[in-house]
Amino acid sequence: MKKTLSPAYVGFGMLTPVYIMALDRLPKKNTGELVHEVSEFIYDDAAIIACVLRQWGVPTGMIGTSVGDDLLGHELARQLKELGVQGKVRFTDEYRTPLEVNVSDRTGARTFFWQRSPEILGTLDTADLSMIKKAKLLYVDWYDGRHILRAMEEANRQNVPVFLNLEHGHKNGKLLAQYAGRVTICQAVTDAAQIGGRNAMLNVARKLFKSGIKTALITMARQGCLAVQGDLIVRVHAPKVKPVDGSGAGATFSAGYIYGYLNEWSLEECVRFAVAAASLKVTRSGLKMSTVEEIKHLAARLRVEHMIYRRNQFFEIEKLLKLPPDSPLVREARKFADKLLPKKKKKEELFKRKVFKV
């Protein structure tokens, strides 16, 4: 009998079935629109990532909210078991299984309707945390509020790295200060609607960097991602794709980064893979993932910039290296490039470190 591996990834958060509807555009008030495709999956982000990583062969587990002792709840538990996501799904008679509905249009935008009452989220406070002890990474989401602190503190006690999806929560300085010391990796956006450009990404990166977060990932949908890890700063541009369904793209990015992290890839390789995975995801409806090899193929071809952070500013190394070497900043950039920038690799040499076997 094949031995079951302990989960390398453990997600902590809301459990809910979701219906995803793909259409051309959102209808005007009191009108309708033709739905091209309807798909079902398991949400929220912690559960999406657990299911996506299973499709890529990573052992995962999920510590979630209780679901109703009803058909929807038992079907959710069956799907998790079928996918191989470990962890006990708890049932309750206190409420019915919550449901989420996502509507995606062809611009890549999505509108969602969800049920997440204090009563439902409160069941996280009684969840068994023992699965965290042997994990390689714990994922939590700021949407679940104060309930994530208990899991984060347990991970800290067990020396398990914590990945926090902070979204636009960094706008609350008190909240950022509360989380920063407990987090290893933080994923954020510029604002709730992800509006802004390069300067907005740099401003958020500066804020997270100053807060003491070790690795900050600033995502901006079709503009790609800026990643900061100590002296390493990498900007990976997203490819142009034809969007069909943007639901779950952010969680797919997280899963892509986590896949690389668990396989001990470099920061650049992790972000390349994450951006490629999220970009391919939006080209199809639902959350059936592209294969690892398909994602690697795209990831190896993405445009990348490297930066340094000096004098409270970000400077692109590639541009500095083209300037005359009489400036102290240019000389520092040359030394930095020799020391920290990855040697030029052929596309087939990327992503070569260990790969999870199940």
mmCIF file of C-alpha atoms in Angstrom:
data_model
loop_
_atom_site.group_PDB
_atom_site.id
_atom_site.type_symbol
_atom_site.label_atom_id
_atom_site.label_comp_id
_atom_site.label_asym_id
_atom_site.label_seq_id
_atom_site.Cartn_x
_atom_site.Cartn_y
_atom_site.Cartn_z
ATOM 1 C CA MET A 1 0.000 0.000 0.000
ATOM 2 C CA LYS A 2 1.344 3.413 -0.962
ATOM 3 C CA LYS A 3 2.322 5.543 2.048
ATOM 4 C CA THR A 4 0.568 8.916 2.349
ATOM 5 C CA LEU A 5 3.045 11.771 2.713
ATOM 6 C CA SER A 6 2.470 14.472 5.327
ATOM 7 C CA PRO A 7 1.144 17.670 3.733
ATOM 8 C CA ALA A 8 3.925 19.996 2.604
ATOM 9 C CA TYR A 9 1.303 22.736 2.225
ATOM 10 C CA VAL A 10 -1.411 23.354 4.825
ATOM 11 C CA GLY A 11 -4.158 25.867 4.127
ATOM 12 C CA PHE A 12 -6.176 27.466 6.920
ATOM 13 C CA GLY A 13 -9.451 29.231 6.197
ATOM 14 C CA MET A 14 -12.948 29.232 4.794
ATOM 15 C CA LEU A 15 -14.445 26.208 3.030
ATOM 16 C CA THR A 16 -17.251 26.797 0.570
ATOM 17 C CA PRO A 17 -18.411 25.378 -2.767
ATOM 18 C CA VAL A 18 -18.426 27.874 -5.632
ATOM 19 C CA TYR A 19 -20.250 28.190 -8.940
ATOM 20 C CA ILE A 20 -18.239 30.081 -11.576
ATOM 21 C CA MET A 21 -20.141 31.592 -14.513
ATOM 22 C CA ALA A 22 -18.223 32.825 -17.564
ATOM 23 C CA LEU A 23 -19.880 35.427 -19.819
ATOM 24 C CA ASP A 24 -18.897 38.186 -22.239
ATOM 25 C CA ARG A 25 -19.860 41.123 -20.050
ATOM 26 C CA LEU A 26 -21.821 41.900 -16.928
ATOM 27 C CA PRO A 27 -25.435 42.804 -17.723
ATOM 28 C CA LYS A 28 -26.951 46.187 -17.059
ATOM 29 C CA LYS A 29 -29.438 46.561 -14.224
ATOM 30 C CA ASN A 30 -32.692 44.645 -14.780
ATOM 31 C CA THR A 31 -31.285 42.862 -17.837
ATOM 32 C CA GLY A 32 -29.551 39.533 -18.445
ATOM 33 C CA GLU A 33 -26.578 38.047 -20.275
ATOM 34 C CA LEU A 34 -25.827 34.705 -21.881
ATOM 35 C CA VAL A 35 -23.635 32.432 -19.737
ATOM 36 C CA HIS A 36 -21.113 30.511 -21.850
ATOM 37 C CA GLU A 37 -19.938 28.064 -19.207
ATOM 38 C CA VAL A 38 -20.622 27.121 -15.589
ATOM 39 C CA SER A 39 -18.031 25.292 -13.495
ATOM 40 C CA GLU A 40 -17.842 24.182 -9.874
ATOM 41 C CA PHE A 41 -14.910 24.159 -7.472
ATOM 42 C CA ILE A 42 -13.964 24.556 -3.807
ATOM 43 C CA TYR A 43 -13.186 28.002 -2.388
ATOM 44 C CA ASP A 44 -11.740 30.124 -0.590
ATOM 45 C CA ASP A 45 -8.138 30.780 -1.566
ATOM 46 C CA ALA A 46 -6.563 28.421 0.991
ATOM 47 C CA ALA A 47 -8.667 25.569 -0.396
ATOM 48 C CA ILE A 48 -8.116 26.587 -4.028
ATOM 49 C CA ILE A 49 -4.342 26.442 -3.485
ATOM 50 C CA ALA A 50 -4.573 23.045 -1.778
ATOM 51 C CA CYS A 51 -6.521 21.667 -4.755
ATOM 52 C CA VAL A 52 -4.280 23.320 -7.376
ATOM 53 C CA LEU A 53 -1.091 22.005 -5.756
ATOM 54 C CA ARG A 54 -2.588 18.507 -5.707
ATOM 55 C CA GLN A 55 -2.990 18.764 -9.489
ATOM 56 C CA TRP A 56 0.779 19.392 -9.616
ATOM 57 C CA GLY A 57 1.612 16.449 -7.354
ATOM 58 C CA VAL A 58 2.249 18.245 -4.041
ATOM 59 C CA PRO A 59 0.906 16.650 -0.815
ATOM 60 C CA THR A 60 -1.507 19.165 0.747
ATOM 61 C CA GLY A 61 -3.860 19.517 3.687
ATOM 62 C CA MET A 62 -6.698 21.842 4.631
ATOM 63 C CA ILE A 63 -7.857 23.109 8.047
ATOM 64 C CA GLY A 64 -11.185 24.756 7.341
ATOM 65 C CA THR A 65 -14.405 26.138 8.683
ATOM 66 C CA SER A 66 -17.240 23.736 9.445
ATOM 67 C CA VAL A 67 -19.700 23.081 6.642
ATOM 68 C CA GLY A 68 -23.374 22.256 6.934
ATOM 69 C CA ASP A 69 -24.457 18.653 7.454
ATOM 70 C CA ASP A 70 -26.206 18.761 4.086
ATOM 71 C CA LEU A 71 -25.738 17.687 0.468
ATOM 72 C CA LEU A 72 -23.447 20.612 -0.415
ATOM 73 C CA GLY A 73 -21.250 20.039 2.622
ATOM 74 C CA HIS A 74 -20.847 16.307 2.044
ATOM 75 C CA GLU A 75 -20.157 16.851 -1.671
ATOM 76 C CA LEU A 76 -17.405 19.329 -0.777
ATOM 77 C CA ALA A 77 -15.849 16.757 1.575
ATOM 78 C CA ARG A 78 -16.061 14.092 -1.126
ATOM 79 C CA GLN A 79 -14.304 16.326 -3.664
ATOM 80 C CA LEU A 80 -11.467 17.151 -1.266
ATOM 81 C CA LYS A 81 -10.975 13.454 -0.540
ATOM 82 C CA GLU A 82 -11.049 12.597 -4.230
ATOM 83 C CA LEU A 83 -8.367 15.206 -4.940
ATOM 84 C CA GLY A 84 -6.230 13.840 -2.097
ATOM 85 C CA VAL A 85 -6.382 16.956 0.084
ATOM 86 C CA GLN A 86 -5.805 15.760 3.639
ATOM 87 C CA GLY A 87 -7.647 16.973 6.741
ATOM 88 C CA LYS A 88 -10.948 16.341 8.470
ATOM 89 C CA VAL A 89 -14.000 18.200 7.178
ATOM 90 C CA ARG A 90 -16.249 19.094 10.111
ATOM 91 C CA PHE A 91 -20.043 19.143 9.785
ATOM 92 C CA THR A 92 -22.527 21.200 11.775
ATOM 93 C CA ASP A 93 -26.299 21.437 12.211
ATOM 94 C CA GLU A 94 -26.034 25.108 13.222
ATOM 95 C CA TYR A 95 -26.097 26.464 9.667
ATOM 96 C CA ARG A 96 -26.303 25.388 6.037
ATOM 97 C CA THR A 97 -23.174 25.106 3.909
ATOM 98 C CA PRO A 98 -22.277 28.598 2.644
ATOM 99 C CA LEU A 99 -22.146 29.161 -1.099
ATOM 100 C CA GLU A 100 -20.148 31.504 -3.327
ATOM 101 C CA VAL A 101 -21.006 32.595 -6.866
ATOM 102 C CA ASN A 102 -18.384 34.156 -9.158
ATOM 103 C CA VAL A 103 -19.191 35.903 -12.428
ATOM 104 C CA SER A 104 -16.268 36.397 -14.841
ATOM 105 C CA ASP A 105 -16.293 38.474 -18.029
ATOM 106 C CA ARG A 106 -13.935 38.526 -20.994
ATOM 107 C CA THR A 107 -11.982 41.545 -19.723
ATOM 108 C CA GLY A 108 -10.557 39.292 -16.998
ATOM 109 C CA ALA A 109 -12.630 41.011 -14.299
ATOM 110 C CA ARG A 110 -14.756 39.033 -11.881
ATOM 111 C CA THR A 111 -17.612 39.859 -9.521
ATOM 112 C CA PHE A 112 -18.302 37.609 -6.559
ATOM 113 C CA PHE A 113 -21.124 37.025 -4.093
ATOM 114 C CA TRP A 114 -20.250 35.172 -0.913
ATOM 115 C CA GLN A 115 -21.573 34.080 2.478
ATOM 116 C CA ARG A 116 -19.108 34.434 5.371
ATOM 117 C CA SER A 117 -20.840 35.189 8.640
ATOM 118 C CA PRO A 118 -19.063 35.583 12.012
ATOM 119 C CA GLU A 119 -20.692 32.295 13.047
ATOM 120 C CA ILE A 120 -19.052 30.429 10.171
ATOM 121 C CA LEU A 121 -15.620 32.036 10.604
ATOM 122 C CA GLY A 122 -15.809 31.423 14.347
ATOM 123 C CA THR A 123 -15.540 27.668 13.750
ATOM 124 C CA LEU A 124 -11.885 28.246 12.792
ATOM 125 C CA ASP A 125 -11.220 28.921 16.479
ATOM 126 C CA THR A 126 -11.933 25.282 17.376
ATOM 127 C CA ALA A 127 -10.183 23.656 14.404
ATOM 128 C CA ASP A 128 -7.466 21.074 15.098
ATOM 129 C CA LEU A 129 -4.056 22.604 14.266
ATOM 130 C CA SER A 130 -1.945 19.455 14.633
ATOM 131 C CA MET A 131 -1.415 19.172 10.865
ATOM 132 C CA ILE A 132 0.726 22.337 10.938
ATOM 133 C CA LYS A 133 3.552 20.697 12.882
ATOM 134 C CA LYS A 134 4.940 18.665 9.961
ATOM 135 C CA ALA A 135 4.101 21.159 7.218
ATOM 136 C CA LYS A 136 6.637 23.010 5.081
ATOM 137 C CA LEU A 137 4.337 26.042 4.766
ATOM 138 C CA LEU A 138 1.114 27.414 6.272
ATOM 139 C CA TYR A 139 -1.174 29.623 4.183
ATOM 140 C CA VAL A 140 -3.619 32.111 5.726
ATOM 141 C CA ASP A 141 -5.821 34.860 4.278
ATOM 142 C CA TRP A 142 -6.513 38.236 5.863
ATOM 143 C CA TYR A 143 -10.186 37.993 4.833
ATOM 144 C CA ASP A 144 -10.622 35.533 7.703
ATOM 145 C CA GLY A 145 -9.777 38.262 10.221
ATOM 146 C CA ARG A 146 -8.485 37.658 13.746
ATOM 147 C CA HIS A 147 -9.220 33.926 13.423
ATOM 148 C CA ILE A 148 -5.951 33.398 11.506
ATOM 149 C CA LEU A 149 -3.766 34.545 14.418
ATOM 150 C CA ARG A 150 -4.048 31.254 16.323
ATOM 151 C CA ALA A 151 -2.830 29.267 13.310
ATOM 152 C CA MET A 152 -0.038 31.763 12.598
ATOM 153 C CA GLU A 153 1.177 31.591 16.195
ATOM 154 C CA GLU A 154 1.153 27.789 16.095
ATOM 155 C CA ALA A 155 3.201 27.850 12.895
ATOM 156 C CA ASN A 156 5.649 30.268 14.504
ATOM 157 C CA ARG A 157 6.026 27.908 17.489
ATOM 158 C CA GLN A 158 6.732 24.996 15.141
ATOM 159 C CA ASN A 159 9.115 27.062 12.947
ATOM 160 C CA VAL A 160 6.827 26.575 9.948
ATOM 161 C CA PRO A 161 6.984 29.437 7.398
ATOM 162 C CA VAL A 162 3.755 31.450 7.012
ATOM 163 C CA PHE A 163 2.380 32.726 3.691
ATOM 164 C CA LEU A 164 -0.142 35.545 4.221
ATOM 165 C CA ASN A 165 -2.455 36.798 1.486
ATOM 166 C CA LEU A 166 -2.839 40.404 2.657
ATOM 167 C CA GLU A 167 -4.471 41.803 -0.512
ATOM 168 C CA HIS A 168 -5.030 45.538 0.185
ATOM 169 C CA GLY A 169 -4.992 45.033 3.974
ATOM 170 C CA HIS A 170 -1.644 46.849 4.144
ATOM 171 C CA LYS A 171 -3.612 50.111 4.024
ATOM 172 C CA ASN A 172 -4.407 49.447 7.706
ATOM 173 C CA GLY A 173 -1.107 50.266 9.445
ATOM 174 C CA LYS A 174 -2.119 48.633 12.714
ATOM 175 C CA LEU A 175 -3.072 45.410 10.926
ATOM 176 C CA LEU A 176 0.195 45.366 8.965
ATOM 177 C CA ALA A 177 2.207 45.813 12.157
ATOM 178 C CA GLN A 178 0.248 42.992 13.818
ATOM 179 C CA TYR A 179 0.964 40.540 10.992
ATOM 180 C CA ALA A 180 4.463 41.552 9.841
ATOM 181 C CA GLY A 181 6.387 39.814 12.625
ATOM 182 C CA ARG A 182 4.500 36.545 12.114
ATOM 183 C CA VAL A 183 4.825 36.303 8.326
ATOM 184 C CA THR A 184 7.524 34.818 6.080
ATOM 185 C CA ILE A 185 5.924 35.565 2.692
ATOM 186 C CA CYS A 186 3.287 38.236 2.070
ATOM 187 C CA GLN A 187 1.233 38.608 -1.103
ATOM 188 C CA ALA A 188 -0.482 41.963 -1.619
ATOM 189 C CA VAL A 189 -2.139 44.177 -4.218
ATOM 190 C CA THR A 190 -2.064 47.941 -4.553
ATOM 191 C CA ASP A 191 -5.757 48.368 -3.720
ATOM 192 C CA ALA A 192 -9.025 46.445 -3.745
ATOM 193 C CA ALA A 193 -9.555 46.931 -7.486
ATOM 194 C CA GLN A 194 -5.845 46.464 -8.397
ATOM 195 C CA ILE A 195 -5.794 49.893 -10.056
ATOM 196 C CA GLY A 196 -2.452 51.584 -10.564
ATOM 197 C CA GLY A 197 0.822 50.995 -12.300
ATOM 198 C CA ARG A 198 4.491 50.538 -11.628
ATOM 199 C CA ASN A 199 4.743 53.344 -9.062
ATOM 200 C CA ALA A 200 1.821 51.923 -7.078
ATOM 201 C CA MET A 201 3.549 48.531 -6.956
ATOM 202 C CA LEU A 202 6.812 50.125 -5.815
ATOM 203 C CA ASN A 203 5.063 52.098 -3.074
ATOM 204 C CA VAL A 204 3.428 48.968 -1.636
ATOM 205 C CA ALA A 205 6.721 47.066 -1.880
ATOM 206 C CA ARG A 206 8.467 49.895 0.013
ATOM 207 C CA LYS A 207 5.800 49.777 2.742
ATOM 208 C CA LEU A 208 6.023 45.992 3.204
ATOM 209 C CA PHE A 209 9.840 46.068 3.049
ATOM 210 C CA LYS A 210 9.981 48.685 5.819
ATOM 211 C CA SER A 211 7.527 46.673 7.953
ATOM 212 C CA GLY A 212 10.102 43.863 8.181
ATOM 213 C CA ILE A 213 8.393 41.272 5.952
ATOM 214 C CA LYS A 214 11.082 38.973 4.502
ATOM 215 C CA THR A 215 9.478 38.279 1.129
ATOM 216 C CA ALA A 216 6.871 40.597 -0.409
ATOM 217 C CA LEU A 217 4.936 39.753 -3.578
ATOM 218 C CA ILE A 218 3.009 42.635 -5.142
ATOM 219 C CA THR A 219 0.640 41.382 -7.839
ATOM 220 C CA MET A 220 -1.063 43.570 -10.424
ATOM 221 C CA ALA A 221 -3.043 41.201 -12.674
ATOM 222 C CA ARG A 222 -2.015 41.817 -16.294
ATOM 223 C CA GLN A 223 0.969 43.921 -15.142
ATOM 224 C CA GLY A 224 2.631 40.935 -13.503
ATOM 225 C CA CYS A 225 4.406 40.922 -10.149
ATOM 226 C CA LEU A 226 7.101 42.754 -8.206
ATOM 227 C CA ALA A 227 8.897 40.565 -5.633
ATOM 228 C CA VAL A 228 11.186 41.823 -2.864
ATOM 229 C CA GLN A 229 13.366 39.483 -0.810
ATOM 230 C CA GLY A 230 16.169 41.255 1.055
ATOM 231 C CA ASP A 231 18.513 42.689 -1.596
ATOM 232 C CA LEU A 232 16.791 40.691 -4.339
ATOM 233 C CA ILE A 233 14.106 42.632 -6.211
ATOM 234 C CA VAL A 234 12.533 41.061 -9.293
ATOM 235 C CA ARG A 235 9.794 42.339 -11.613
ATOM 236 C CA VAL A 236 8.201 39.693 -13.842
ATOM 237 C CA HIS A 237 5.895 40.942 -16.584
ATOM 238 C CA ALA A 238 2.741 39.015 -17.429
ATOM 239 C CA PRO A 239 2.308 37.816 -21.024
ATOM 240 C CA LYS A 240 -0.562 39.020 -23.174
ATOM 241 C CA VAL A 241 -3.363 36.467 -23.083
ATOM 242 C CA LYS A 242 -7.024 36.362 -24.064
ATOM 243 C CA PRO A 243 -8.965 36.223 -20.762
ATOM 244 C CA VAL A 244 -11.942 33.935 -20.323
ATOM 245 C CA ASP A 245 -12.305 33.586 -16.550
ATOM 246 C CA GLY A 246 -10.344 35.559 -13.944
ATOM 247 C CA SER A 247 -11.778 33.669 -10.953
ATOM 248 C CA GLY A 248 -9.048 32.145 -8.808
ATOM 249 C CA ALA A 249 -6.181 33.843 -10.677
ATOM 250 C CA GLY A 250 -4.725 35.333 -7.491
ATOM 251 C CA ALA A 251 -4.873 31.994 -5.687
ATOM 252 C CA THR A 252 -3.310 30.298 -8.718
ATOM 253 C CA PHE A 253 -0.449 32.812 -8.519
ATOM 254 C CA SER A 254 -0.033 31.916 -4.822
ATOM 255 C CA ALA A 255 -0.059 28.207 -5.672
ATOM 256 C CA GLY A 256 2.531 28.752 -8.381
ATOM 257 C CA TYR A 257 4.851 30.622 -6.053
ATOM 258 C CA ILE A 258 4.378 28.033 -3.318
ATOM 259 C CA TYR A 259 5.131 25.222 -5.768
ATOM 260 C CA GLY A 260 8.457 26.836 -6.586
ATOM 261 C CA TYR A 261 9.176 27.628 -2.932
ATOM 262 C CA LEU A 262 8.590 24.016 -1.858
ATOM 263 C CA ASN A 263 10.854 22.861 -4.685
ATOM 264 C CA GLU A 264 13.598 25.253 -3.486
ATOM 265 C CA TRP A 265 13.668 27.354 -6.648
ATOM 266 C CA SER A 266 15.166 30.853 -6.720
ATOM 267 C CA LEU A 267 12.982 33.919 -6.161
ATOM 268 C CA GLU A 268 12.992 34.700 -9.883
ATOM 269 C CA GLU A 269 12.021 31.138 -10.825
ATOM 270 C CA CYS A 270 9.197 31.086 -8.253
ATOM 271 C CA VAL A 271 7.752 34.359 -9.528
ATOM 272 C CA ARG A 272 8.163 33.378 -13.186
ATOM 273 C CA PHE A 273 6.250 30.153 -12.557
ATOM 274 C CA ALA A 274 3.555 31.939 -10.513
ATOM 275 C CA VAL A 275 2.923 34.624 -13.141
ATOM 276 C CA ALA A 276 2.834 32.013 -15.916
ATOM 277 C CA ALA A 277 0.426 29.774 -13.971
ATOM 278 C CA ALA A 278 -1.974 32.653 -13.250
ATOM 279 C CA SER A 279 -1.779 33.888 -16.858
ATOM 280 C CA LEU A 280 -2.649 30.473 -18.263
ATOM 281 C CA LYS A 281 -5.439 30.031 -15.715
ATOM 282 C CA VAL A 282 -7.393 33.067 -16.965
ATOM 283 C CA THR A 283 -7.480 31.601 -20.491
ATOM 284 C CA ARG A 284 -9.835 28.823 -19.405
ATOM 285 C CA SER A 285 -12.979 28.621 -17.321
ATOM 286 C CA GLY A 286 -12.847 26.935 -13.927
ATOM 287 C CA LEU A 287 -9.804 25.743 -12.014
ATOM 288 C CA LYS A 288 -8.508 22.810 -14.019
ATOM 289 C CA MET A 289 -4.804 23.702 -14.174
ATOM 290 C CA SER A 290 -2.294 23.643 -16.998
ATOM 291 C CA THR A 291 0.452 21.067 -16.484
ATOM 292 C CA VAL A 292 3.733 21.941 -14.785
ATOM 293 C CA GLU A 293 5.583 21.525 -18.083
ATOM 294 C CA GLU A 294 3.178 23.849 -19.918
ATOM 295 C CA ILE A 295 3.632 26.475 -17.207
ATOM 296 C CA LYS A 296 7.429 26.132 -17.241
ATOM 297 C CA HIS A 297 7.442 26.569 -21.013
ATOM 298 C CA LEU A 298 5.705 29.952 -20.706
ATOM 299 C CA ALA A 299 7.555 30.974 -17.525
ATOM 300 C CA ALA A 300 10.965 30.641 -19.165
ATOM 301 C CA ARG A 301 9.954 33.209 -21.807
ATOM 302 C CA LEU A 302 8.631 35.992 -19.581
ATOM 303 C CA ARG A 303 10.304 39.412 -19.453
ATOM 304 C CA VAL A 304 12.142 40.063 -16.184
ATOM 305 C CA GLU A 305 13.717 43.160 -14.608
ATOM 306 C CA HIS A 306 16.070 43.245 -11.596
ATOM 307 C CA MET A 307 16.275 46.175 -9.180
ATOM 308 C CA ILE A 308 18.080 47.500 -6.123
ATOM 309 C CA TYR A 309 16.582 49.614 -3.334
ATOM 310 C CA ARG A 310 18.726 52.586 -2.352
ATOM 311 C CA ARG A 311 18.018 56.119 -1.029
ATOM 312 C CA ASN A 312 14.382 55.112 -0.517
ATOM 313 C CA GLN A 313 14.064 54.426 -4.258
ATOM 314 C CA PHE A 314 14.050 51.451 -6.625
ATOM 315 C CA PHE A 315 16.594 51.428 -9.467
ATOM 316 C CA GLU A 316 16.594 49.015 -12.408
ATOM 317 C CA ILE A 317 19.984 47.291 -12.500
ATOM 318 C CA GLU A 318 19.881 46.592 -16.226
ATOM 319 C CA LYS A 319 19.463 50.329 -16.932
ATOM 320 C CA LEU A 320 22.164 51.347 -14.453
ATOM 321 C CA LEU A 321 24.642 48.968 -16.048
ATOM 322 C CA LYS A 322 24.294 50.860 -19.337
ATOM 323 C CA LEU A 323 25.398 54.164 -17.740
ATOM 324 C CA PRO A 324 29.017 55.411 -17.428
ATOM 325 C CA PRO A 325 30.678 53.871 -14.330
ATOM 326 C CA ASP A 326 31.555 57.216 -12.682
ATOM 327 C CA SER A 327 28.529 57.253 -10.336
ATOM 328 C CA PRO A 328 28.763 55.483 -6.938
ATOM 329 C CA LEU A 329 25.291 54.041 -7.535
ATOM 330 C CA VAL A 330 26.349 52.598 -10.899
ATOM 331 C CA ARG A 331 29.481 51.076 -9.376
ATOM 332 C CA GLU A 332 27.361 49.546 -6.605
ATOM 333 C CA ALA A 333 24.937 48.175 -9.186
ATOM 334 C CA ARG A 334 27.805 46.477 -11.036
ATOM 335 C CA LYS A 335 29.037 44.828 -7.836
ATOM 336 C CA PHE A 336 25.492 43.813 -6.966
ATOM 337 C CA ALA A 337 24.925 42.326 -10.422
ATOM 338 C CA ASP A 338 28.109 40.246 -10.170
ATOM 339 C CA LYS A 339 27.175 39.003 -6.711
ATOM 340 C CA LEU A 340 23.432 38.431 -6.756
ATOM 341 C CA LEU A 341 22.021 38.380 -10.263
ATOM 342 C CA PRO A 342 21.531 34.875 -11.610
ATOM 343 C CA LYS A 343 23.956 33.834 -14.303
ATOM 344 C CA LYS A 344 22.341 33.780 -17.699
ATOM 345 C CA LYS A 345 20.611 30.428 -18.046
ATOM 346 C CA LYS A 346 19.288 28.696 -21.060
ATOM 347 C CA LYS A 347 15.523 28.263 -20.898
ATOM 348 C CA GLU A 348 15.876 24.507 -20.461
ATOM 349 C CA GLU A 349 18.142 25.032 -17.396
ATOM 350 C CA LEU A 350 15.480 26.837 -15.367
ATOM 351 C CA PHE A 351 13.346 25.132 -12.707
ATOM 352 C CA LYS A 352 15.728 22.179 -12.323
ATOM 353 C CA ARG A 353 15.804 21.695 -8.549
ATOM 354 C CA LYS A 354 13.895 19.017 -6.692
ATOM 355 C CA VAL A 355 10.371 18.120 -7.734
ATOM 356 C CA PHE A 356 7.806 16.621 -5.377
ATOM 357 C CA LYS A 357 7.114 12.944 -5.863
ATOM 358 C CA VAL A 358 3.877 11.471 -4.562
#
